[in-house]
Amino acid sequence: MERDISRRKFLSLVGMLTLFFITSISTPKKINDEEEYVFINGWLLKKKDLNDL
Amino acid sequence: MIYDLNEIKDNPFEEKIFDICIIGGGVAGITLAMYLKTEFNILLVEGGGLEFSEESQEIYKGKNSGHEYHELDTARARWLGGTSNWWGGYSAPLSSYDFKKKDFVKYSGWPIDKMDLDPYEKESRSIVDLPDKRQSINYEGWSDILVKSDEIFNGFEFKWSYPPTNFKDKYKSELINQSNITCYVNANLTDMTLLDDLSSIKNIEIKNYKGAVFNTNAQIYILATGGIENARLLLNFNKQCKNGIGNDNGLVGRFFSEHPHFVIGDFIMDDHVSKIFSSKEPEKDHEFRINFLVPSEKFQKNDKVLNFGLRVETNLNPYSHRHTQSFKEKLKDAICSTDWSENTINKLRGMKMYCKIDGKLRIAAEQAQNPKSRVTIGSEVDRFGLKRTILNWQLQKIDKTTFKKASINLAKLFAKQNLGRVRIDDWVVSDDTEFPGFPQELGGNHHMCTTRMGASSSEGVVDRNQKVFGIDNLYIAGSSVFATTGHVNPTFPIIQMTLRLADHINTRDTTV
């Protein structure tokens, strides 16, 4: 049981690091100079969405 | 009466001259037989039998030399009724803008317009048994949210019959009982002979599957064998014209078009939209969890895009647990869903992780006219000695630009109206002209434009009345005469155009 919890914590940490890594290396692209949108990993996001990630 | 040519020994056509000979017993051919005036003595010949047979279907075998495509002998049905034996029934007319010349699309424009076909819409609806009641492929509510007051997309509705109308089943008794119609099945057109001055078809050669050869004469011939086969046959009939019949300008077989079908991305929904889908059961036969969008004419003009049908298909329903996740949680999940990240995480975890989405975006679009996209004939021959098809299907930059602009504008709409967020597949937004192959859907088995209609013989194979330029008594029916494709399934416009053709022949002097 204790081992499972440690494993979960480890995987969660790995997941967060991976997410951080991906979002930090992805270069947001402007679309038609419209400042409010960015492309990240194929997703068209509002810039303010980045605050929620 | 319907006869089986395999069972005929003595030449049944000897010393007979039919008024009209229709070659091909599919949607166009049967519609013609039904709507040509009963004073005409009509011969209808169908290469297949009353049911599927391998010996007939394999005539369609050929090679694909262009973009990856379906095996050609699986693309259309070769027996009485044609592809109405397995079509989906979705019906809609072409839009008026589909017929217009567009300065940003080379070879666009028809010599007729929508108003020429409108008088035949009501009868066409009756032929394919479309119900009077409103049918909607759009999920009610979702449609209103998505396209309300939008200048880029319009809602769109197909109509359909269920089960889809099968022309053999619907008209078999008329073919048997109508005294002016003689129908032969297992009767394959294998040659056409022109008069010495090459102005008209003198007679045609028909073979059964037992090796017997028959010749028959008619005042007027109508080729209605399908979007690929019409071109293949004309190219094969080259004993008097080295490039084939009707091909003085080298246009027969060119401009082969499909409706490219691709998945172009996926999406997640915002909380307020998820609630709609997760709280309401879909009503069978009435609504689907699909929203069907088409581009406004203004968008097509301003952004120089082709026509398309964009399907926004959600997988949310009351039985999925997906709706328990908030939009922000879904967004966090979704943003990590690159192949690389998924693979990495999956390896680390030693298990499969699915980055979840709420639905997919699919497009079925008009294809820009392209003379390099074409049907030619190769060296291999079928059992009748006719050269088999080589299909070189080619897409162009504007086809891809259309997908790209459609998906980006839909993604903006989702974000702007807080409906959710859209992910667009990498290949769609890349600047090259590459398109994916299988397992994408690729096309709808809609074969069009290979004997296209033109204002002159330099622009098309047939004129505005579907008569082959330079041949007085040869007409072509079916989607091979489309000048452009629009985005709708071709069957309904085929029927409208065929009724118009029947009207034209009913009023012309049949003496050649």
PDB file of C-alpha atoms in Angstrom, chain A residues 7-8 10-12 14-16 18-19 21-23 25-26 29 31-32 34 36-53, chain B residues 266-268 327-328 331-332 334-338 340-341 344-345 348-350 356-357 408 411-413 415-418 420-426 429:
ATOM      1  CA  ARG A   7       4.703   5.155  -6.904  1.00  0.00           C
ATOM      2  CA  ARG A   8       1.673   7.365  -7.549  1.00  0.00           C
ATOM      3  CA  PHE A  10       6.450   9.645  -8.339  1.00  0.00           C
ATOM      4  CA  LEU A  11       4.303   9.258 -11.447  1.00  0.00           C
ATOM      5  CA  SER A  12       2.389  12.410 -10.645  1.00  0.00           C
ATOM      6  CA  VAL A  14       6.877  12.861 -13.640  1.00  0.00           C
ATOM      7  CA  GLY A  15       3.596  13.862 -15.256  1.00  0.00           C
ATOM      8  CA  MET A  16       3.815  17.422 -13.981  1.00  0.00           C
ATOM      9  CA  THR A  18       6.527  16.398 -18.518  1.00  0.00           C
ATOM     10  CA  LEU A  19       3.645  18.842 -18.817  1.00  0.00           C
ATOM     11  CA  PHE A  21       8.542  20.622 -20.172  1.00  0.00           C
ATOM     12  CA  ILE A  22       6.143  20.374 -23.085  1.00  0.00           C
ATOM     13  CA  THR A  23       4.357  23.656 -22.460  1.00  0.00           C
ATOM     14  CA  ILE A  25       9.317  24.301 -25.057  1.00  0.00           C
ATOM     15  CA  SER A  26       6.303  24.730 -27.304  1.00  0.00           C
ATOM     16  CA  LYS A  29       2.430  30.854 -32.755  1.00  0.00           C
ATOM     17  CA  ILE A  31      -2.444  33.420 -36.019  1.00  0.00           C
ATOM     18  CA  ASN A  32      -2.947  36.278 -38.408  1.00  0.00           C
ATOM     19  CA  GLU A  34      -4.380  38.182 -33.564  1.00  0.00           C
ATOM     20  CA  GLU A  36      -5.520  36.685 -28.257  1.00  0.00           C
ATOM     21  CA  TYR A  37      -4.890  33.249 -29.795  1.00  0.00           C
ATOM     22  CA  VAL A  38      -1.913  30.925 -29.665  1.00  0.00           C
ATOM     23  CA  PHE A  39      -1.252  27.486 -31.134  1.00  0.00           C
ATOM     24  CA  ILE A  40       0.219  24.982 -28.703  1.00  0.00           C
ATOM     25  CA  ASN A  41       0.654  21.379 -29.694  1.00  0.00           C
ATOM     26  CA  GLY A  42      -2.025  21.797 -32.327  1.00  0.00           C
ATOM     27  CA  TRP A  43      -4.536  23.359 -29.912  1.00  0.00           C
ATOM     28  CA  LEU A  44      -5.798  26.822 -30.691  1.00  0.00           C
ATOM     29  CA  LEU A  45      -5.942  28.459 -27.279  1.00  0.00           C
ATOM     30  CA  LYS A  46      -6.731  31.828 -25.889  1.00  0.00           C
ATOM     31  CA  LYS A  47      -3.646  33.366 -24.347  1.00  0.00           C
ATOM     32  CA  LYS A  48      -5.394  33.516 -21.010  1.00  0.00           C
ATOM     33  CA  ASP A  49      -5.828  29.726 -21.152  1.00  0.00           C
ATOM     34  CA  LEU A  50      -2.117  29.510 -20.416  1.00  0.00           C
ATOM     35  CA  ASN A  51      -2.796  30.769 -16.915  1.00  0.00           C
ATOM     36  CA  ASP A  52      -4.912  27.687 -16.277  1.00  0.00           C
ATOM     37  CA  LEU A  53      -2.320  25.182 -17.375  1.00  0.00           C
TER      38      LEU A  53
ATOM     39  CA  ASP B 266     -10.611  17.097 -32.476  1.00  0.00           C
ATOM     40  CA  PHE B 267     -11.999  19.203 -29.691  1.00  0.00           C
ATOM     41  CA  ILE B 268     -12.924  19.507 -26.054  1.00  0.00           C
ATOM     42  CA  PHE B 327     -13.155  22.172 -18.891  1.00  0.00           C
ATOM     43  CA  LYS B 328      -9.944  23.262 -17.184  1.00  0.00           C
ATOM     44  CA  LEU B 331      -7.633  21.400 -21.182  1.00  0.00           C
ATOM     45  CA  LYS B 332      -4.706  20.329 -19.019  1.00  0.00           C
ATOM     46  CA  ALA B 334      -5.491  17.739 -23.787  1.00  0.00           C
ATOM     47  CA  ILE B 335      -2.509  20.023 -24.008  1.00  0.00           C
ATOM     48  CA  CYS B 336      -0.170  17.178 -23.154  1.00  0.00           C
ATOM     49  CA  SER B 337      -1.509  15.037 -25.935  1.00  0.00           C
ATOM     50  CA  THR B 338       1.299  15.062 -28.457  1.00  0.00           C
ATOM     51  CA  TRP B 340       5.761  12.346 -28.049  1.00  0.00           C
ATOM     52  CA  SER B 341       4.303  13.172 -24.661  1.00  0.00           C
ATOM     53  CA  THR B 344       6.826   9.158 -23.023  1.00  0.00           C
ATOM     54  CA  ILE B 345       4.225   9.080 -20.310  1.00  0.00           C
ATOM     55  CA  LEU B 348       7.085   5.776 -17.824  1.00  0.00           C
ATOM     56  CA  ARG B 349       3.815   4.484 -16.508  1.00  0.00           C
ATOM     57  CA  GLY B 350       4.039   1.185 -18.319  1.00  0.00           C
ATOM     58  CA  LYS B 356      -9.213  12.407 -23.891  1.00  0.00           C
ATOM     59  CA  ILE B 357     -11.165  14.511 -26.304  1.00  0.00           C
ATOM     60  CA  ILE B 408      -8.696  27.436 -37.980  1.00  0.00           C
ATOM     61  CA  ALA B 411     -11.167  26.693 -33.731  1.00  0.00           C
ATOM     62  CA  LYS B 412     -11.471  30.468 -33.385  1.00  0.00           C
ATOM     63  CA  LEU B 413     -15.243  30.175 -33.183  1.00  0.00           C
ATOM     64  CA  ALA B 415     -12.516  29.841 -28.443  1.00  0.00           C
ATOM     65  CA  LYS B 416     -14.264  33.140 -29.100  1.00  0.00           C
ATOM     66  CA  GLN B 417     -17.667  31.863 -28.022  1.00  0.00           C
ATOM     67  CA  ASN B 418     -16.263  29.764 -25.163  1.00  0.00           C
ATOM     68  CA  GLY B 420     -14.411  24.681 -26.055  1.00  0.00           C
ATOM     69  CA  ARG B 421     -11.057  24.378 -27.760  1.00  0.00           C
ATOM     70  CA  VAL B 422     -10.031  22.729 -31.030  1.00  0.00           C
ATOM     71  CA  ARG B 423      -6.883  20.822 -31.888  1.00  0.00           C
ATOM     72  CA  ILE B 424      -5.946  20.757 -35.562  1.00  0.00           C
ATOM     73  CA  ASP B 425      -3.925  17.861 -36.958  1.00  0.00           C
ATOM     74  CA  ASP B 426      -0.360  18.821 -37.882  1.00  0.00           C
ATOM     75  CA  VAL B 429      -1.688  23.358 -40.924  1.00  0.00           C
TER      76      VAL B 429
END
